[in-house]
Tab-separated table of C-alpha atoms in Angstrom:
chain	number	residue	atom	x	y	z
A	1172	MET	CA	212.270	256.708	183.429
A	1173	ASP	CA	212.405	254.646	186.615
A	1174	ASN	CA	211.190	251.078	186.565
A	1175	GLU	CA	208.496	250.233	189.099
A	1176	PRO	CA	206.897	246.802	189.598
A	1177	GLN	CA	203.452	246.595	187.989
A	1178	GLN	CA	202.841	242.831	187.825
A	1179	ASP	CA	199.640	242.833	185.776
A	1180	PRO	CA	197.974	239.399	185.590
A	1181	ILE	CA	197.289	237.830	182.210
A	1182	SER	CA	193.640	237.744	181.103
A	1183	GLU	CA	192.477	234.127	180.961
A	1184	GLU	CA	190.041	234.918	178.145
A	1185	GLN	CA	192.716	235.962	175.665
A	1186	HIS	CA	195.827	234.142	176.757
A	1187	THR	CA	197.145	230.659	177.536
A	1188	ALA	CA	199.551	231.740	180.265
A	1189	SER	CA	199.317	230.223	183.736
A	1190	PRO	CA	197.882	232.358	186.574
A	1191	GLN	CA	201.433	232.425	187.918
A	1192	VAL	CA	202.565	234.510	184.932
A	1193	HIS	CA	202.445	238.299	185.145
A	1194	ILE	CA	203.558	241.189	182.997
A	1195	LEU	CA	206.134	242.908	185.160
A	1196	ASP	CA	206.165	245.916	182.846
A	1197	GLU	CA	205.056	246.491	179.257
A	1198	HIS	CA	207.739	249.152	178.843
A	1199	PHE	CA	210.644	248.257	181.104
A	1200	HIS	CA	213.387	250.841	180.609
A	1201	MET	CA	216.644	249.594	179.066
A	1202	PRO	CA	219.148	252.456	179.462
A	1203	GLU	CA	222.013	250.396	178.046
A	1204	LEU	CA	220.101	250.089	174.749
A	1205	GLN	CA	218.126	253.347	174.839
A	1206	SER	CA	215.010	251.242	174.509
A	1207	GLN	CA	212.182	249.639	176.450
A	1208	ARG	CA	210.790	246.151	176.496
A	1209	ARG	CA	208.002	243.999	177.896
A	1210	VAL	CA	209.211	241.832	180.765
A	1211	TRP	CA	207.357	238.753	181.996
A	1212	LEU	CA	207.481	237.254	185.463
A	1213	TYR	CA	206.642	233.731	186.588
A	1214	LEU	CA	206.227	233.478	190.357
A	1215	PRO	CA	205.950	230.091	192.114
A	1216	ALA	CA	202.428	229.213	193.234
A	1217	GLU	CA	203.381	229.445	196.903
A	1218	TYR	CA	205.263	232.741	196.542
A	1219	GLU	CA	202.620	234.964	198.186
A	1220	GLN	CA	202.031	232.527	201.057
A	1221	SER	CA	205.665	231.977	201.979
A	1222	ASP	CA	208.793	233.863	202.923
A	1223	ILE	CA	211.105	231.640	200.867
A	1224	SER	CA	213.730	233.125	198.578
A	1225	TYR	CA	214.002	231.527	195.151
A	1226	PRO	CA	216.577	230.949	192.434
A	1227	VAL	CA	215.989	232.990	189.284
A	1228	ILE	CA	216.132	232.042	185.605
A	1229	TYR	CA	216.491	234.839	183.046
A	1230	MET	CA	215.089	233.763	179.671
A	1231	GLN	CA	215.194	235.408	176.255
A	1232	ASP	CA	212.458	235.716	173.597
A	1233	GLY	CA	209.847	236.341	176.269
A	1234	GLN	CA	207.029	236.440	173.702
A	1235	ASN	CA	207.442	232.716	173.127
A	1236	LEU	CA	207.837	231.397	176.672
A	1237	PHE	CA	204.421	231.395	178.331
A	1238	ASP	CA	201.629	232.469	176.032
A	1239	GLN	CA	200.425	231.199	172.654
A	1240	TYR	CA	198.652	234.543	172.154
A	1241	THR	CA	201.980	236.388	171.917
A	1242	ALA	CA	204.179	233.606	170.505
A	1243	SER	CA	205.650	234.013	167.041
A	1244	TYR	CA	205.041	230.361	166.171
A	1245	GLN	CA	204.462	228.252	169.257
A	1246	GLU	CA	205.017	228.838	172.960
A	1247	TRP	CA	207.558	226.918	175.033
A	1248	GLY	CA	204.920	226.364	177.723
A	1249	VAL	CA	207.474	226.970	180.468
A	1250	ASP	CA	204.729	227.926	182.913
A	1251	GLU	CA	202.804	224.685	182.396
A	1252	VAL	CA	205.994	222.678	182.824
A	1253	MET	CA	206.712	224.470	186.092
A	1254	ASP	CA	203.117	224.256	187.347
A	1255	HIS	CA	202.707	220.540	186.707
A	1256	GLN	CA	206.166	218.961	186.874
A	1257	PHE	CA	208.074	221.148	189.310
A	1258	TYR	CA	205.380	222.573	191.582
A	1259	HIS	CA	207.463	222.053	194.731
A	1260	LYS	CA	210.826	222.830	193.105
A	1261	ALA	CA	209.993	226.193	191.636
A	1262	CYS	CA	212.105	229.132	190.550
A	1263	ILE	CA	211.249	232.675	189.667
A	1264	ILE	CA	211.455	233.023	185.888
A	1265	VAL	CA	212.010	236.367	184.181
A	1266	GLY	CA	211.309	236.544	180.451
A	1267	VAL	CA	212.471	239.473	178.342
A	1268	ASP	CA	210.815	240.087	174.980
A	1269	HIS	CA	213.134	240.245	172.004
A	1270	GLY	CA	213.409	243.472	170.054
A	1271	GLU	CA	211.556	242.320	166.921
A	1272	GLU	CA	213.601	243.729	164.004
A	1273	SER	CA	216.530	244.437	166.356
A	1274	ARG	CA	216.576	240.885	167.764
A	1275	ILE	CA	219.625	239.693	165.850
A	1276	ASN	CA	221.610	242.821	166.716
A	1277	GLU	CA	220.698	242.750	170.399
A	1278	TYR	CA	221.511	239.067	170.777
A	1279	ASN	CA	224.760	239.249	168.770
A	1280	PRO	CA	227.801	240.522	170.708
A	1281	TYR	CA	229.728	241.142	167.486
A	1282	ASP	CA	229.367	243.424	164.473
A	1283	SER	CA	228.356	241.693	161.258
A	1284	GLU	CA	228.553	242.782	157.629
A	1285	GLU	CA	225.202	241.128	157.002
A	1286	HIS	CA	223.350	242.186	160.146
A	1287	GLY	CA	225.128	245.357	161.253
A	1288	GLU	CA	226.124	246.489	164.727
A	1289	GLY	CA	226.229	243.829	167.397
A	1290	ARG	CA	224.626	245.075	170.602
A	1291	GLY	CA	224.834	241.896	172.624
A	1292	ASN	CA	227.356	243.336	175.047
A	1293	ALA	CA	224.958	246.181	175.859
A	1294	TYR	CA	222.066	243.734	176.177
A	1295	ALA	CA	224.044	241.568	178.596
A	1296	ALA	CA	224.924	244.719	180.544
A	1297	PHE	CA	221.206	245.513	180.766
A	1298	LEU	CA	220.520	242.114	182.302
A	1299	VAL	CA	223.384	242.448	184.781
A	1300	ASN	CA	223.211	246.129	185.717
A	1301	THR	CA	219.535	247.044	185.366
A	1302	LEU	CA	217.142	244.100	185.257
A	1303	LYS	CA	218.721	241.745	187.787
A	1304	PRO	CA	219.204	244.435	190.471
A	1305	PHE	CA	215.559	245.425	189.982
A	1306	ILE	CA	214.351	241.841	190.371
A	1307	ASP	CA	216.557	241.257	193.413
A	1308	SER	CA	215.303	244.470	195.036
A	1309	ASN	CA	211.610	243.788	194.502
A	1310	TYR	CA	211.302	240.016	194.871
A	1311	ARG	CA	212.629	237.361	197.226
A	1312	THR	CA	215.536	235.955	195.259
A	1313	GLN	CA	218.634	233.936	195.927
A	1314	SER	CA	220.762	236.495	194.170
A	1315	ASP	CA	224.158	234.766	194.048
A	1316	ALA	CA	225.541	233.337	190.807
A	1317	ARG	CA	225.028	229.759	191.944
A	1318	HIS	CA	221.272	230.330	192.051
A	1319	THR	CA	221.019	232.466	188.906
A	1320	ALA	CA	220.663	231.061	185.395
A	1321	ILE	CA	220.465	232.520	181.910
A	1322	VAL	CA	218.640	230.604	179.186
A	1323	GLY	CA	217.957	231.089	175.497
A	1324	SER	CA	217.484	229.358	172.168
A	1325	SER	CA	218.954	230.061	168.736
A	1326	MET	CA	220.116	233.717	168.876
A	1327	GLY	CA	218.953	233.665	172.484
A	1328	GLY	CA	221.267	230.708	173.024
A	1329	LEU	CA	224.135	232.736	171.596
A	1330	ILE	CA	223.555	235.627	173.992
A	1331	ALA	CA	222.996	233.243	176.919
A	1332	ALA	CA	226.383	231.650	176.261
A	1333	TYR	CA	228.043	235.037	175.866
A	1334	ALA	CA	226.524	236.442	179.058
A	1335	ALA	CA	227.572	233.378	181.065
A	1336	LEU	CA	231.126	233.677	179.736
A	1337	LYS	CA	231.268	237.452	180.203
A	1338	HIS	CA	229.565	237.629	183.601
A	1339	PRO	CA	230.232	234.429	185.575
A	1340	GLU	CA	229.939	236.460	188.766
A	1341	THR	CA	226.259	237.007	187.874
A	1342	PHE	CA	225.176	233.970	185.866
A	1343	GLY	CA	226.494	230.753	187.350
A	1344	ASN	CA	224.311	228.567	185.122
A	1345	ALA	CA	223.518	228.681	181.410
A	1346	GLY	CA	220.899	226.796	179.409
A	1347	ILE	CA	222.024	226.983	175.796
A	1348	PHE	CA	219.396	225.597	173.407
A	1349	SER	CA	220.231	225.245	169.686
A	1350	PRO	CA	222.711	228.142	169.825
A	1351	ALA	CA	223.271	230.280	166.727
A	1352	PHE	CA	227.054	230.146	167.022
A	1353	TRP	CA	227.329	230.184	163.218
A	1354	ILE	CA	226.433	233.891	163.202
A	1355	ALA	CA	229.230	234.843	165.610
A	1356	LYS	CA	232.262	232.589	165.280
A	1357	GLU	CA	234.186	235.160	167.337
A	1358	ILE	CA	232.598	233.707	170.443
A	1359	TYR	CA	234.983	230.740	170.335
A	1360	ALA	CA	238.039	232.964	170.782
A	1361	PHE	CA	236.161	234.833	173.492
A	1362	ALA	CA	235.421	231.567	175.282
A	1363	LEU	CA	239.057	230.498	175.086
A	1364	GLU	CA	240.053	233.710	176.879
A	1365	ALA	CA	237.205	233.644	179.415
A	1366	GLU	CA	238.209	233.540	183.071
A	1367	ASN	CA	236.669	232.652	186.429
A	1368	LEU	CA	234.506	229.834	185.085
A	1369	SER	CA	235.628	227.205	187.580
A	1370	ASN	CA	232.229	227.150	189.315
A	1371	SER	CA	230.077	227.795	186.229
A	1372	ARG	CA	227.644	225.247	184.825
A	1373	PHE	CA	226.621	224.887	181.184
A	1374	TYR	CA	223.808	222.844	179.644
A	1375	PHE	CA	223.911	222.470	175.855
A	1376	VAL	CA	221.111	220.884	173.848
A	1377	CYS	CA	220.224	220.711	170.168
A	1378	GLY	CA	218.715	218.348	167.631
A	1379	ASP	CA	220.596	216.415	165.003
A	1380	ALA	CA	218.060	217.521	162.360
A	1381	GLU	CA	218.930	221.216	162.605
A	1382	SER	CA	221.561	222.935	160.424
A	1383	ASP	CA	224.541	220.940	159.186
A	1384	ASP	CA	226.904	222.738	161.573
A	1385	MET	CA	224.717	222.865	164.683
A	1386	VAL	CA	225.951	219.760	166.477
A	1387	GLY	CA	229.633	220.360	165.743
A	1388	ASP	CA	229.444	224.044	166.643
A	1389	MET	CA	227.765	223.291	169.944
A	1390	GLN	CA	230.113	220.465	170.839
A	1391	GLY	CA	233.077	222.725	170.080
A	1392	MET	CA	231.897	225.294	172.606
A	1393	ALA	CA	231.155	222.592	175.157
A	1394	GLN	CA	234.707	221.293	174.832
A	1395	ILE	CA	236.129	224.757	175.481
A	1396	VAL	CA	234.143	225.383	178.653
A	1397	GLN	CA	234.737	221.831	179.867
A	1398	GLU	CA	238.420	222.726	180.173
A	1399	LYS	CA	237.594	225.732	182.344
A	1400	VAL	CA	235.276	224.244	184.961
A	1401	ASP	CA	236.300	222.258	188.022
A	1402	HIS	CA	234.291	219.097	187.365
A	1403	GLU	CA	233.091	217.253	184.280
A	1404	ARG	CA	229.535	217.174	185.641
A	1405	GLN	CA	229.328	220.973	185.339
A	1406	VAL	CA	228.918	220.669	181.563
A	1407	ALA	CA	226.079	218.671	180.007
A	1408	VAL	CA	225.609	218.061	176.282
A	1409	GLN	CA	222.430	216.595	174.827
A	1410	ILE	CA	221.945	215.754	171.137
A	1411	ILE	CA	218.304	214.873	170.443
A	1412	PRO	CA	217.776	212.440	167.525
A	1413	GLY	CA	215.450	213.817	164.862
A	1414	ALA	CA	214.883	217.111	166.675
A	1415	GLY	CA	214.578	220.366	164.750
A	1416	HIS	CA	214.979	224.076	165.423
A	1417	ASN	CA	211.648	225.140	166.926
A	1418	GLU	CA	209.756	226.022	170.084
A	1419	GLN	CA	208.091	222.623	170.359
A	1420	GLN	CA	211.494	221.006	170.615
A	1421	TRP	CA	212.697	223.520	173.191
A	1422	HIS	CA	209.516	222.890	175.177
A	1423	ASP	CA	210.339	219.195	175.110
A	1424	ASP	CA	213.949	219.865	176.124
A	1425	PHE	CA	213.176	222.218	179.022
A	1426	PRO	CA	212.236	219.663	181.734
A	1427	ALA	CA	215.529	217.773	181.400
A	1428	PHE	CA	217.425	221.052	181.562
A	1429	TYR	CA	215.506	222.090	184.664
A	1430	GLU	CA	216.176	218.786	186.406
A	1431	TRP	CA	219.879	219.286	185.680
A	1432	LEU	CA	219.711	222.880	186.931
A	1433	LEU	CA	218.181	221.799	190.239
A	1434	GLN	CA	221.131	219.496	190.892
A	1435	GLY	CA	223.361	222.546	191.295
A	1436	PHE	CA	221.115	224.396	193.744
């Protein structure tokens, strides 16, 4: 099945998503995973009236990004943040729904006795080889790594970190929110061996009221990548006092991440 842009608008009567949010495809083909998935698209308000090309952010757990109607618990409200705080500094944002019961497997690059086969490598390959080329072909994007970011939280933070380490030629920026590194300790050895990260940028954020290991695990990864980039400013680490592991916190954390991201564009 070939993917073709559909870009259906969200009904205002049922949903909380901004008018700038569209469903790119309810069943976007994922050949690397022999699956299909809903893909969301946030286009800047001035997109249709301009000829500007935009940076792109690829975000995980698409159900939870824009719309309370589809969110598992609470939406991030990324669209409202962009509409109100960054109206003139907009990016294209692509959100990919997680795979429900296959979420842990698709976001984990490594096999696990508890969770089974890790399919994160195939998922990252989908982003790099199928989804990104489609977006770049159908929308006005700044397609180089410097202007491309990958973002996720929890298991999505794990796969965002992995994809940025595995594919620095594609993802030059990573927003890693409350990463579930405890599920895949192998990623530390992978990070130590990662190459070509000199120009990469990493933003780490978590709360100090999450799991006992969250802060230390995240700081450990930040220390590894800090040794591989050219400048200290390419790695940011934020520990939020009293913050927990939830969408409300990631909503609160997103504006600071986005401000940091803009500094590299």
